[in-house]
Short mmCIF file of C-alpha atoms and ligand atoms in Angstrom, two decimals:
data_model
loop_
_atom_site.label_atom_id
_atom_site.label_comp_id
_atom_site.label_asym_id
_atom_site.label_seq_id
_atom_site.Cartn_x
_atom_site.Cartn_y
_atom_site.Cartn_z
CA UNK A 1 0.00 0.00 0.00
CA UNK A 2 1.25 3.46 -0.82
CA UNK A 3 -0.08 6.97 -0.43
CA UNK A 4 -0.77 8.48 -3.85
CA UNK A 5 -1.68 12.17 -4.05
CA UNK A 6 -2.25 13.92 -7.38
CA UNK A 7 -0.65 10.92 -9.06
CA UNK A 8 2.50 11.18 -6.91
CA UNK A 9 3.69 8.69 -4.33
CA UNK A 10 4.03 10.31 -0.91
CA UNK A 11 6.27 8.83 1.78
CA UNK A 12 4.53 9.94 4.96
CA UNK A 13 6.72 9.21 7.98
CA UNK A 14 5.22 11.87 10.28
CA UNK A 15 3.51 9.29 12.46
CA UNK A 16 1.96 5.83 12.46
CA UNK A 17 -1.36 7.65 12.96
CA UNK A 18 -1.41 8.63 9.28
CA UNK A 19 -2.30 5.09 8.19
CA UNK A 20 -5.54 4.68 6.28
CA UNK A 21 -7.89 1.71 6.57
CA UNK A 22 -6.86 -1.26 4.44
CA UNK A 23 -9.28 -2.57 1.77
CA UNK A 24 -10.12 -5.45 4.13
CA UNK A 25 -10.98 -2.97 6.87
CA UNK A 26 -13.18 -0.93 4.55
CA UNK A 27 -15.07 -4.08 3.56
CA UNK A 28 -15.48 -5.14 7.19
CA UNK A 29 -16.70 -1.65 8.10
CA UNK A 30 -19.25 -1.63 5.30
CA UNK A 31 -20.58 -5.04 6.31
CA UNK A 32 -20.48 -4.52 10.10
CA UNK A 33 -23.49 -5.58 12.12
CA UNK A 34 -24.26 -2.70 14.46
CA UNK A 35 -26.49 -1.71 17.37
CA UNK A 36 -26.57 1.04 19.99
CA UNK A 37 -23.37 0.56 21.96
CA UNK A 38 -24.50 2.82 24.82
CA UNK A 39 -27.25 0.23 25.40
CA UNK A 40 -24.55 -2.44 25.09
CA UNK A 41 -26.09 -3.99 22.02
CA UNK A 42 -23.60 -3.39 19.25
CA UNK A 43 -22.39 -6.94 18.52
CA UNK A 44 -19.28 -5.81 16.66
CA UNK A 45 -18.14 -3.56 19.51
CA UNK A 46 -18.86 -6.36 21.97
CA UNK A 47 -16.79 -8.74 19.88
CA UNK A 48 -13.87 -6.30 19.67
CA UNK A 49 -13.98 -5.66 23.42
CA UNK A 50 -13.97 -9.39 24.14
CA UNK A 51 -11.00 -9.89 21.80
CA UNK A 52 -9.08 -7.01 23.40
CA UNK A 53 -9.70 -8.38 26.90
CA UNK A 54 -8.53 -11.80 25.81
CA UNK A 55 -5.40 -10.46 24.06
CA UNK A 56 -4.33 -8.41 27.09
CA UNK A 57 -5.29 -11.07 29.65
CA UNK A 58 -7.88 -8.87 31.35
CA UNK A 59 -11.50 -9.59 32.30
CA UNK A 60 -13.05 -6.82 30.26
CA UNK A 61 -12.39 -4.01 27.80
CA UNK A 62 -13.97 -0.76 26.65
CA UNK A 63 -13.84 0.71 23.14
CA UNK A 64 -12.94 4.41 23.25
CA UNK A 65 -12.42 7.07 20.61
CA UNK A 66 -8.69 7.63 21.07
CA UNK A 67 -5.60 6.88 23.09
CA UNK A 68 -6.02 10.17 24.90
CA UNK A 69 -9.58 9.25 25.86
CA UNK A 70 -8.49 5.78 26.97
CA UNK A 71 -5.82 7.21 29.24
CA UNK A 72 -8.13 9.93 30.58
CA UNK A 73 -10.94 7.49 31.34
CA UNK A 74 -8.44 5.21 33.10
CA UNK A 75 -7.10 8.06 35.24
CA UNK A 76 -10.61 9.28 36.10
CA UNK A 77 -11.55 5.75 37.10
CA UNK A 78 -8.49 5.11 39.27
CA UNK A 79 -8.21 8.51 40.98
CA UNK A 80 -10.51 10.82 42.92
CA UNK A 81 -10.11 14.60 42.74
CA UNK A 82 -7.07 15.76 44.70
CA UNK A 83 -5.31 12.41 44.44
CA UNK A 84 -1.94 12.08 42.80
CA UNK A 85 -0.65 10.06 39.89
CA UNK A 86 3.04 9.49 39.25
CA UNK A 87 3.99 9.82 35.57
CA UNK A 88 7.15 10.07 33.51
CA UNK A 89 8.25 13.62 32.73
CA UNK A 90 8.47 12.66 29.03
CA UNK A 91 5.30 10.59 28.95
CA UNK A 92 2.57 11.26 26.42
CA UNK A 93 0.03 11.51 29.24
CA UNK A 94 1.99 14.27 30.95
CA UNK A 95 3.24 16.10 27.85
CA UNK A 96 0.64 15.69 25.14
CA UNK A 97 -2.86 15.08 26.48
CA UNK A 98 -3.79 18.72 27.12
CA UNK A 99 -3.53 18.28 30.89
CA UNK A 100 -6.84 16.40 30.86
CA UNK A 101 -6.25 14.54 34.11
CA UNK A 102 -5.78 17.82 35.99
CA UNK A 103 -8.32 19.87 34.04
CA UNK A 104 -11.14 17.36 34.03
CA UNK A 105 -10.30 15.03 36.91
CA UNK A 106 -8.59 17.28 39.46
CA UNK A 107 -5.79 14.71 39.47
CA UNK A 108 -2.42 16.00 40.59
CA UNK A 109 0.41 14.78 38.35
CA UNK A 110 3.78 14.15 39.95
CA UNK A 111 6.56 13.57 37.49
CA UNK A 112 9.56 11.28 37.77
CA UNK A 113 12.33 11.60 35.20
CA UNK A 114 12.08 9.11 32.37
CA UNK A 115 15.28 7.19 31.89
CA UNK A 116 16.58 7.02 28.28
CA UNK A 117 14.99 3.55 28.03
CA UNK A 118 11.57 4.97 28.93
CA UNK A 119 11.48 3.42 32.40
CA UNK A 120 11.03 5.25 35.68
CA UNK A 121 13.90 4.25 37.98
CA UNK A 122 12.34 2.20 40.79
CA UNK A 123 14.16 3.98 43.66
CA UNK A 124 13.03 7.37 42.29
CA UNK A 125 9.53 6.05 41.84
CA UNK A 126 9.43 4.74 45.39
CA UNK A 127 10.79 8.03 46.73
CA UNK A 128 7.96 9.89 44.94
CA UNK A 129 5.21 7.91 46.71
CA UNK A 130 3.76 10.13 49.43
CA UNK A 131 3.53 9.15 53.06
CA UNK A 132 0.41 9.96 55.05
CA UNK A 133 0.57 13.66 55.92
CA UNK A 134 -2.15 16.30 56.05
CA UNK A 135 -0.11 18.50 53.70
CA UNK A 136 0.15 16.00 50.87
CA UNK A 137 -2.11 14.82 48.10
CA UNK A 138 -2.59 11.06 48.37
CA UNK A 139 -0.68 9.01 45.80
CA UNK A 140 -3.06 6.68 44.03
CA UNK A 141 -1.58 5.63 40.71
CA UNK A 142 1.61 4.96 38.78
CA UNK A 143 1.54 5.32 34.96
CA UNK A 144 4.10 3.88 32.58
CA UNK A 145 4.23 4.04 28.78
CA UNK A 146 5.14 1.01 26.65
CA UNK A 147 6.64 1.43 24.06
CA UNK A 148 7.89 4.83 25.14
CA UNK A 149 7.23 7.19 22.26
CA UNK A 150 9.64 9.99 23.08
CA UNK A 151 12.33 7.70 24.54
CA UNK A 152 13.21 6.21 21.14
CA UNK A 153 10.12 3.98 21.00
CA UNK A 154 11.80 1.68 23.51
CA UNK A 155 9.85 -1.40 24.61
CA UNK A 156 9.77 -1.80 28.40
CA UNK A 157 10.70 -5.37 29.31
CA UNK A 158 8.59 -7.97 31.10
CA UNK A 159 10.87 -7.93 34.18
CA UNK A 160 10.50 -4.16 34.50
CA UNK A 161 6.72 -4.28 34.06
CA UNK A 162 6.53 -6.92 36.78
CA UNK A 163 8.78 -4.95 39.10
CA UNK A 164 6.87 -1.70 38.68
CA UNK A 165 3.59 -3.54 39.27
CA UNK A 166 4.96 -5.12 42.44
CA UNK A 167 6.20 -1.75 43.65
CA UNK A 168 2.81 -0.11 43.02
CA UNK A 169 0.84 -2.89 44.67
CA UNK A 170 3.15 -3.16 47.68
CA UNK A 171 2.28 0.49 48.40
CA UNK A 172 -1.44 0.00 47.81
CA UNK A 173 -1.28 1.85 44.47
CA UNK A 174 -2.60 0.96 41.04
CA UNK A 175 -0.62 0.67 37.81
CA UNK A 176 -1.92 2.05 34.50
CA UNK A 177 -0.07 1.30 31.27
CA UNK A 178 -0.30 3.65 28.31
CA UNK A 179 0.26 0.88 25.81
CA UNK A 180 -0.58 2.93 22.74
CA UNK A 181 2.05 0.76 21.00
CA UNK A 182 2.08 -2.27 23.34
CA UNK A 183 1.86 -4.65 20.37
CA UNK A 184 5.05 -3.09 18.96
CA UNK A 185 6.65 -3.78 22.34
CA UNK A 186 5.47 -7.40 22.37
CA UNK A 187 6.70 -8.01 18.83
CA UNK A 188 10.06 -6.33 19.47
CA UNK A 189 10.61 -8.35 22.64
CA UNK A 190 9.15 -11.58 21.17
CA UNK A 191 6.76 -12.01 24.07
CA UNK A 192 3.02 -12.40 24.40
CA UNK A 193 1.41 -9.06 25.11
CA UNK A 194 -0.15 -10.65 28.23
CA UNK A 195 3.31 -10.92 29.78
CA UNK A 196 3.64 -7.14 29.49
CA UNK A 197 0.19 -6.40 30.87
CA UNK A 198 -0.03 -9.01 33.65
CA UNK A 199 1.02 -6.63 36.42
CA UNK A 200 -1.13 -3.72 35.20
CA UNK A 201 -4.50 -2.80 36.68
CA UNK A 202 -5.39 -1.12 33.42
CA UNK A 203 -3.91 -0.89 29.95
CA UNK A 204 -4.85 1.30 27.00
CA UNK A 205 -3.77 0.35 23.52
CA UNK A 206 -4.38 2.09 20.18
CA UNK A 207 -5.85 0.54 17.06
CA UNK A 208 -5.21 3.67 15.03
CA UNK A 209 -1.41 3.64 15.06
CA UNK A 210 0.66 0.76 13.72
CA UNK A 211 -2.41 -1.49 13.72
CA UNK A 212 -3.84 0.64 10.93
CA UNK A 213 -7.45 1.29 12.02
CA UNK A 214 -8.94 4.70 11.30
CA UNK A 215 -10.14 5.32 14.86
CA UNK A 216 -10.12 3.83 18.30
CA UNK A 217 -8.41 2.47 21.36
CA UNK A 218 -9.23 -0.17 23.94
CA UNK A 219 -9.05 0.26 27.67
CA UNK A 220 -8.70 -3.10 29.41
CA UNK A 221 -8.90 -4.12 33.07
CA UNK A 222 -11.00 -5.98 35.63
CA UNK A 223 -14.76 -6.28 35.13
CA UNK A 224 -15.35 -3.91 38.03
CA UNK A 225 -12.86 -1.35 36.68
CA UNK A 226 -14.39 -1.40 33.20
CA UNK A 227 -17.89 -1.03 34.68
CA UNK A 228 -16.79 2.24 36.29
CA UNK A 229 -14.75 3.28 33.24
CA UNK A 230 -17.85 2.93 31.05
CA UNK A 231 -19.57 5.59 33.18
CA UNK A 232 -16.54 7.88 32.89
CA UNK A 233 -16.42 7.35 29.13
CA UNK A 234 -20.04 8.52 29.00
CA UNK A 235 -19.16 11.52 31.15
CA UNK A 236 -16.46 12.69 28.72
CA UNK A 237 -18.81 12.26 25.78
CA UNK A 238 -17.30 9.03 24.52
CA UNK A 239 -20.47 6.93 24.45
CA UNK A 240 -20.67 6.17 20.74
CA UNK A 241 -23.78 4.64 19.21
CA UNK A 242 -23.39 2.46 16.09
CA UNK A 243 -19.67 2.25 16.77
CA UNK A 244 -19.54 -1.22 15.23
CA UNK A 245 -18.57 0.37 11.92
CA UNK A 246 -15.34 1.46 13.63
CA UNK A 247 -14.93 -1.66 15.75
CA UNK A 248 -15.07 -3.79 12.60
CA UNK A 249 -11.79 -2.21 11.46
CA UNK A 250 -10.38 -2.84 14.94
CA UNK A 251 -11.13 -6.55 14.63
CA UNK A 252 -9.15 -6.63 11.39
CA UNK A 253 -6.32 -4.79 13.21
CA UNK A 254 -6.17 -7.40 15.94
CA UNK A 255 -6.43 -10.40 13.64
CA UNK A 256 -4.31 -9.27 10.68
CA UNK A 257 -2.09 -6.36 11.60
CA UNK A 258 -0.18 -7.41 14.73
CA UNK A 259 2.47 -9.79 13.42
CA UNK A 260 3.34 -7.55 10.48
CA UNK A 261 4.58 -4.86 12.91
CA UNK A 262 7.92 -6.70 12.73
CA UNK A 263 8.27 -5.38 9.15
CA UNK A 264 7.91 -1.80 10.41
CA UNK A 265 10.69 -2.42 12.92
CA UNK A 266 13.03 -3.78 10.23
CA UNK A 267 12.32 -0.73 8.03
CA UNK A 268 12.89 1.70 10.89
CA UNK A 269 16.25 0.07 11.57
CA UNK A 270 17.20 0.27 7.91
CA UNK A 271 16.27 3.95 7.84
CA UNK A 272 18.31 4.65 10.96
CA UNK A 273 21.36 2.76 9.62
CA UNK A 274 21.30 4.77 6.40
CA UNK A 275 20.78 8.08 8.19
CA UNK A 276 23.78 7.24 10.39
CA UNK A 277 25.94 7.20 7.25
CA UNK A 278 24.79 10.59 5.95
CA UNK A 279 27.25 13.39 6.78
CA UNK A 280 25.66 16.14 8.85
CA UNK A 281 23.15 13.86 10.58
CA UNK A 282 23.37 11.86 13.80
CA UNK A 283 21.03 8.89 14.20
CA UNK A 284 19.68 7.90 17.61
CA UNK A 285 18.92 4.34 18.79
CA UNK A 286 15.99 2.53 17.18
CA UNK A 287 14.07 -0.22 18.98
CA UNK A 288 10.69 -0.44 17.26
CA UNK A 289 9.06 1.75 14.59
CA UNK A 290 10.19 5.21 15.73
CA UNK A 291 13.36 6.80 14.35
CA UNK A 292 14.86 9.93 15.85
CA UNK A 293 17.84 11.74 14.39
CA UNK A 294 19.49 15.12 14.74
CA UNK A 295 21.59 17.59 12.87
CA UNK A 296 25.28 17.27 13.64
CA UNK A 297 26.67 20.42 15.32
CA UNK A 298 28.29 21.61 12.05
CA UNK A 299 25.04 21.41 10.02
CA UNK A 300 23.91 24.88 8.98
CA UNK A 301 20.33 24.25 7.83
CA UNK A 302 17.26 25.13 9.89
CA UNK A 303 14.72 22.47 10.89
CA UNK A 304 12.08 24.16 8.72
CA UNK A 305 14.36 24.24 5.66
CA UNK A 306 15.15 20.54 6.05
CA UNK A 307 11.50 19.51 6.45
CA UNK A 308 10.28 21.62 3.54
CA UNK A 309 13.10 20.44 1.24
CA UNK A 310 11.99 16.88 1.99
CA UNK A 311 8.34 17.79 1.47
CA UNK A 312 9.29 19.05 -2.01
CA UNK A 313 10.63 15.54 -2.62
CA UNK A 314 7.35 14.00 -1.37
CA UNK A 315 8.84 12.80 1.91
CA UNK A 316 7.19 13.92 5.11
CA UNK A 317 8.56 13.80 8.62
CA UNK A 318 8.29 15.95 11.72
CA UNK A 319 10.69 18.15 13.64
CA UNK A 320 10.93 16.84 17.19
CA UNK A 321 12.68 19.36 19.40
CA UNK A 322 15.61 21.55 18.57
CA UNK A 323 17.61 20.33 15.54
CA UNK A 324 15.98 16.96 15.89
CA UNK A 325 13.50 14.97 13.78
CA UNK A 326 11.22 11.98 14.02
CA UNK A 327 10.24 9.48 11.35
CA UNK A 328 7.81 6.64 12.06
CA UNK A 329 7.31 3.51 9.98
CA UNK A 330 3.93 1.85 9.52
CA UNK A 331 1.91 -0.37 7.21
CA UNK A 332 1.74 2.24 4.43
CA UNK A 333 5.53 2.42 4.18
CA UNK A 334 7.25 -0.32 2.20
CA UNK A 335 10.91 -1.00 1.37
CA UNK A 336 10.74 1.27 -1.73
CA UNK A 337 9.39 4.12 0.40
CA UNK A 338 12.28 3.72 2.82
CA UNK A 339 14.74 3.85 -0.07
CA UNK A 340 12.99 6.94 -1.45
CA UNK A 341 13.20 8.60 1.97
CA UNK A 342 16.91 7.77 2.29
CA UNK A 343 17.63 9.12 -1.21
CA UNK A 344 15.70 12.32 -0.51
CA UNK A 345 17.43 12.89 2.84
CA UNK A 346 20.81 12.29 1.23
CA UNK A 347 20.03 14.77 -1.57
CA UNK A 348 18.86 17.45 0.85
CA UNK A 349 21.97 17.01 3.00
CA UNK A 350 24.13 17.21 -0.12
CA UNK A 351 22.49 20.56 -0.84
CA UNK A 352 20.92 19.41 -4.10
CA UNK A 353 17.77 21.13 -5.19
CA UNK A 354 16.12 18.31 -7.06
C1 PLP B 401 2.31 6.90 23.75
C2 PLP B 401 1.03 7.53 23.32
N1 PLP B 401 -0.01 7.52 24.14
C3 PLP B 401 -1.19 8.05 23.79
C4 PLP B 401 -1.37 8.63 22.56
C5 PLP B 401 -2.69 9.29 22.23
O1 PLP B 401 -3.38 8.66 21.22
P1 PLP B 401 -4.48 9.47 20.36
O2 PLP B 401 -3.72 10.30 19.39
O3 PLP B 401 -5.28 8.37 19.74
O4 PLP B 401 -5.26 10.27 21.32
C6 PLP B 401 -0.30 8.67 21.66
C7 PLP B 401 -0.47 9.31 20.33
O5 PLP B 401 0.46 9.50 19.59
C8 PLP B 401 0.94 8.12 22.06
O6 PLP B 401 2.01 8.14 21.24
#
């Protein structure tokens, strides 16, 4: 599959959210049996939720509109107003979800520094848990992100996930996992996703990233947790009606799109290895489908010049911080697209205009 715009092939590496539904998804969506999901009678949503619960080893699951909504509903369900959640300082939930937990839930975020591998160091995490004191908010929740988007897409290992779960539970806290890309983590680590979610009280994963669906995420947890989460989803306006048309694509994602994530990882690695050889650029480590690279100190171009010179060559990627860029592989990027991106980057760095 390739993106064709005005007869031209576009290599869109801005994010794995740019994927469009596959022909199989479009067929499944058109044929989906639907009902009113707020009444609980959309059979396709029910089927997707059952599949998601089974895949993550949880009792139940809830279909939500987005990763942001899945995380927000989880936080609202775990925490009361004035309670505290501990999150990574580079986590998507802290950095990129519009402060929803604080704005809508009155939840106090306490950050711990993310290590370069996306983990929160256990001693620092433990030190951040509040003791009982009239001055303090009460710590209720620990959140971790797997894979960690801004920490090089690193997958957090089974041993770490177990350890962080044990730490949370030994202090009477809950563990929420922002697993927007948990299937990338499972594939990269060659483990069953259940091994990564076993210690979590809740896990959110996205269908609309590497798994290729147009919309949707699943929040998974105990039956009791999901019962409460369903009410919070309604509260934030996420009760969708004939959502089976969307869930149908999600079922295709879970049945057909998981194992192929390995191809995205191979392509990301290939892109990184080639970028590492281009003078003027410095590649950063690649673990899954997210590639970060920077300008070398001697490079004179601005970020905007680099991005627009690539855009002129039909290659899209995003600036990510000062003199730094991000490229993400996904199911609409094949080996030819990667080669085209490498050629275009090389040309731009060589100062060629076409
Ligand atoms: C790690 C992580 N969590 C959550 C989200 C939010 O997902 P959505 O864009 O569906 O709200 C993203 C989106 O990029 C993400 O990368």
